[in-house]
XYZ file of C-alpha atoms in Angstrom:
210
model
C 128.106 -126.246 -62.627
C 129.267 -126.562 -66.235
C 126.517 -126.542 -68.876
C 127.466 -129.441 -71.130
C 124.961 -128.468 -73.816
C 127.204 -125.467 -74.588
C 129.838 -128.011 -75.618
C 127.417 -129.587 -78.084
C 126.612 -126.134 -79.472
C 130.305 -125.308 -79.912
C 130.875 -128.606 -81.750
C 127.987 -127.931 -84.118
C 129.413 -124.424 -84.629
C 132.793 -126.032 -85.549
C 134.505 -123.920 -82.875
C 137.461 -126.076 -81.810
C 138.930 -123.445 -79.480
C 135.637 -123.027 -77.639
C 135.110 -126.800 -77.348
C 138.559 -127.246 -75.765
C 137.948 -124.329 -73.387
C 134.613 -125.774 -72.260
C 136.107 -129.237 -71.763
C 138.919 -127.873 -69.585
C 136.446 -125.694 -67.683
C 134.201 -128.695 -66.962
C 137.184 -130.761 -65.793
C 138.269 -127.911 -63.488
C 134.770 -127.960 -61.997
C 135.132 -131.661 -61.226
C 132.901 -133.053 -63.985
C 133.913 -136.622 -64.870
C 135.581 -137.100 -68.255
C 133.049 -139.841 -69.001
C 130.182 -137.427 -68.392
C 131.761 -134.732 -70.577
C 132.094 -137.269 -73.385
C 128.635 -138.827 -73.078
C 126.597 -135.737 -72.225
C 128.499 -132.945 -73.941
C 130.496 -134.186 -76.891
C 128.661 -137.252 -78.238
C 125.258 -135.475 -78.364
C 126.941 -132.657 -80.309
C 128.324 -135.069 -82.900
C 124.896 -136.738 -83.096
C 123.441 -133.351 -84.092
C 126.252 -132.917 -86.650
C 125.374 -136.355 -88.074
C 121.703 -135.439 -88.328
C 122.508 -132.124 -89.999
C 124.681 -133.965 -92.502
C 121.870 -136.424 -93.251
C 119.431 -133.539 -93.764
C 121.828 -131.615 -96.008
C 122.229 -128.774 -93.479
C 125.962 -129.480 -93.061
C 128.438 -130.565 -95.712
C 131.604 -132.663 -95.616
C 134.093 -129.780 -95.021
C 131.970 -128.539 -92.094
C 131.510 -132.026 -90.656
C 135.281 -132.519 -90.831
C 135.805 -129.313 -88.854
C 133.377 -130.469 -86.170
C 135.051 -133.884 -86.106
C 138.464 -132.212 -85.737
C 137.144 -130.242 -82.753
C 135.762 -133.475 -81.297
C 139.125 -135.240 -81.743
C 140.921 -132.374 -79.986
C 138.500 -132.628 -77.053
C 138.860 -136.403 -76.851
C 142.665 -136.007 -76.750
C 142.262 -133.938 -73.567
C 139.926 -136.530 -72.032
C 141.740 -139.702 -73.122
C 144.152 -140.068 -70.180
C 141.263 -139.512 -67.740
C 138.868 -141.873 -69.511
C 141.413 -144.671 -69.104
C 141.571 -143.956 -65.358
C 137.782 -144.005 -65.129
C 137.743 -147.410 -66.829
C 135.497 -146.333 -69.697
C 134.971 -149.169 -72.133
C 134.438 -148.557 -75.852
C 130.915 -148.601 -77.308
C 132.083 -151.487 -79.513
C 134.902 -152.565 -81.802
C 134.618 -151.748 -85.485
C 136.731 -152.998 -88.395
C 136.256 -150.842 -91.483
C 137.774 -150.510 -94.943
C 137.244 -149.971 -98.662
C 136.893 -153.257 -100.552
C 139.467 -154.777 -102.897
C 139.943 -152.919 -106.194
C 138.615 -149.643 -104.801
C 140.876 -146.784 -103.683
C 138.291 -144.281 -102.426
C 138.483 -143.335 -98.783
C 137.118 -139.837 -98.083
C 133.616 -141.036 -97.187
C 134.987 -143.986 -95.224
C 137.369 -141.770 -93.260
C 134.470 -139.519 -92.353
C 132.563 -142.551 -91.043
C 135.665 -143.492 -89.001
C 135.744 -139.995 -87.463
C 132.044 -140.129 -86.601
C 132.319 -143.606 -85.058
C 135.390 -142.666 -83.022
C 133.541 -139.560 -81.871
C 130.722 -141.794 -80.634
C 133.145 -143.816 -78.524
C 133.743 -146.805 -80.811
C 137.169 -148.419 -81.040
C 137.811 -148.294 -84.799
C 140.354 -150.283 -86.819
C 140.641 -148.625 -90.225
C 142.173 -151.084 -92.718
C 142.423 -148.452 -95.463
C 141.637 -149.080 -99.134
C 141.860 -152.029 -101.558
C 141.311 -154.546 -98.741
C 140.943 -158.230 -99.707
C 138.038 -160.295 -98.297
C 140.428 -162.560 -96.341
C 142.069 -159.485 -94.770
C 138.714 -158.251 -93.510
C 137.863 -161.687 -92.095
C 141.261 -161.946 -90.403
C 140.920 -158.485 -88.829
C 137.418 -159.279 -87.541
C 138.826 -162.353 -85.829
C 142.006 -160.736 -84.479
C 140.304 -157.607 -83.144
C 137.176 -159.366 -81.883
C 135.098 -156.889 -83.888
C 131.410 -156.341 -83.144
C 130.860 -154.516 -86.414
C 132.354 -154.677 -89.914
C 131.998 -151.662 -92.209
C 132.522 -152.085 -95.965
C 132.800 -149.205 -98.407
C 132.712 -149.202 -102.229
C 132.560 -146.187 -104.529
C 132.622 -148.049 -107.848
C 129.884 -150.262 -109.261
C 132.657 -152.627 -110.418
C 133.856 -153.226 -106.851
C 130.403 -153.778 -105.321
C 130.625 -157.589 -105.852
C 133.644 -157.538 -103.516
C 131.269 -156.706 -100.679
C 129.484 -160.001 -101.219
C 132.820 -161.849 -101.429
C 133.916 -160.224 -98.170
C 130.730 -161.283 -96.366
C 131.233 -164.798 -97.793
C 134.789 -164.819 -96.393
C 133.452 -163.846 -92.971
C 130.855 -166.644 -93.195
C 133.550 -169.163 -94.189
C 135.656 -168.069 -91.210
C 132.750 -168.981 -88.940
C 132.511 -165.409 -87.652
C 129.282 -164.220 -89.253
C 127.138 -164.797 -86.154
C 129.424 -162.694 -83.970
C 129.702 -159.594 -86.166
C 127.218 -157.159 -87.732
C 128.027 -155.994 -91.266
C 127.141 -152.562 -92.640
C 127.808 -151.345 -96.169
C 127.928 -147.939 -97.825
C 129.208 -145.899 -100.742
C 127.717 -143.984 -103.659
C 126.475 -146.923 -105.808
C 125.246 -148.986 -102.842
C 121.630 -149.013 -101.640
C 119.404 -150.873 -99.176
C 118.236 -153.360 -101.810
C 121.836 -154.344 -102.589
C 122.650 -154.597 -98.871
C 119.723 -157.009 -98.440
C 120.762 -159.062 -101.480
C 124.314 -159.658 -100.202
C 123.216 -160.435 -96.656
C 124.484 -157.297 -94.890
C 122.842 -156.214 -91.628
C 122.431 -152.629 -92.719
C 123.136 -149.870 -95.223
C 124.109 -146.253 -94.528
C 124.050 -143.471 -97.107
C 126.429 -141.161 -95.214
C 128.587 -140.836 -92.103
C 125.749 -139.509 -89.953
C 123.449 -142.415 -90.694
C 126.350 -144.909 -90.408
C 126.938 -143.663 -86.878
C 123.241 -144.009 -86.001
C 123.054 -147.479 -87.590
C 126.155 -148.709 -85.735
C 124.653 -147.642 -82.411
C 121.302 -149.244 -83.243
C 122.851 -152.561 -84.316
C 125.090 -152.822 -81.251
C 122.583 -151.747 -78.593
């Protein structure tokens, strides 16, 4: 039988070719796509997230692992649909109005997608009303807000206020992140959580939606 932990190892080693080989091998042996995802690939990306948090892996390496993960998921996608796999949750994410930074946010998107979340990435310079509208339209379970400038941090509060005004605050968890943001600020603006990097954002999303 296929050893799914080898898949995790190959992901951590950023070996896209090997990951794809192992996925196809497991499928040939009759392993369910769902099992490959949940027991082989997701645990591997969890390790990548932890290594990133601990400073043992850096953004370029994490991106390579995430690229390998995406390639594997592409192989599994058609089969996952047939197996009726539902997403771990729906996430709306974006960089707040006035801020054009998106590298960190895009990394969070990759990590969340790797963990099985359905992610709607609104991009950069997103107005509070746009976030609120997307939360409503997509039926989001989680809203992720990113800011890289101290000057745009107040937009996070305005965005949460817009969600409150839309009557959606009770149905969605809000997490915030970005270089100038910290836990104290997250508490002050009424967010449900703060993540310092993509690895911890992934962990936090899972914890909040359990």
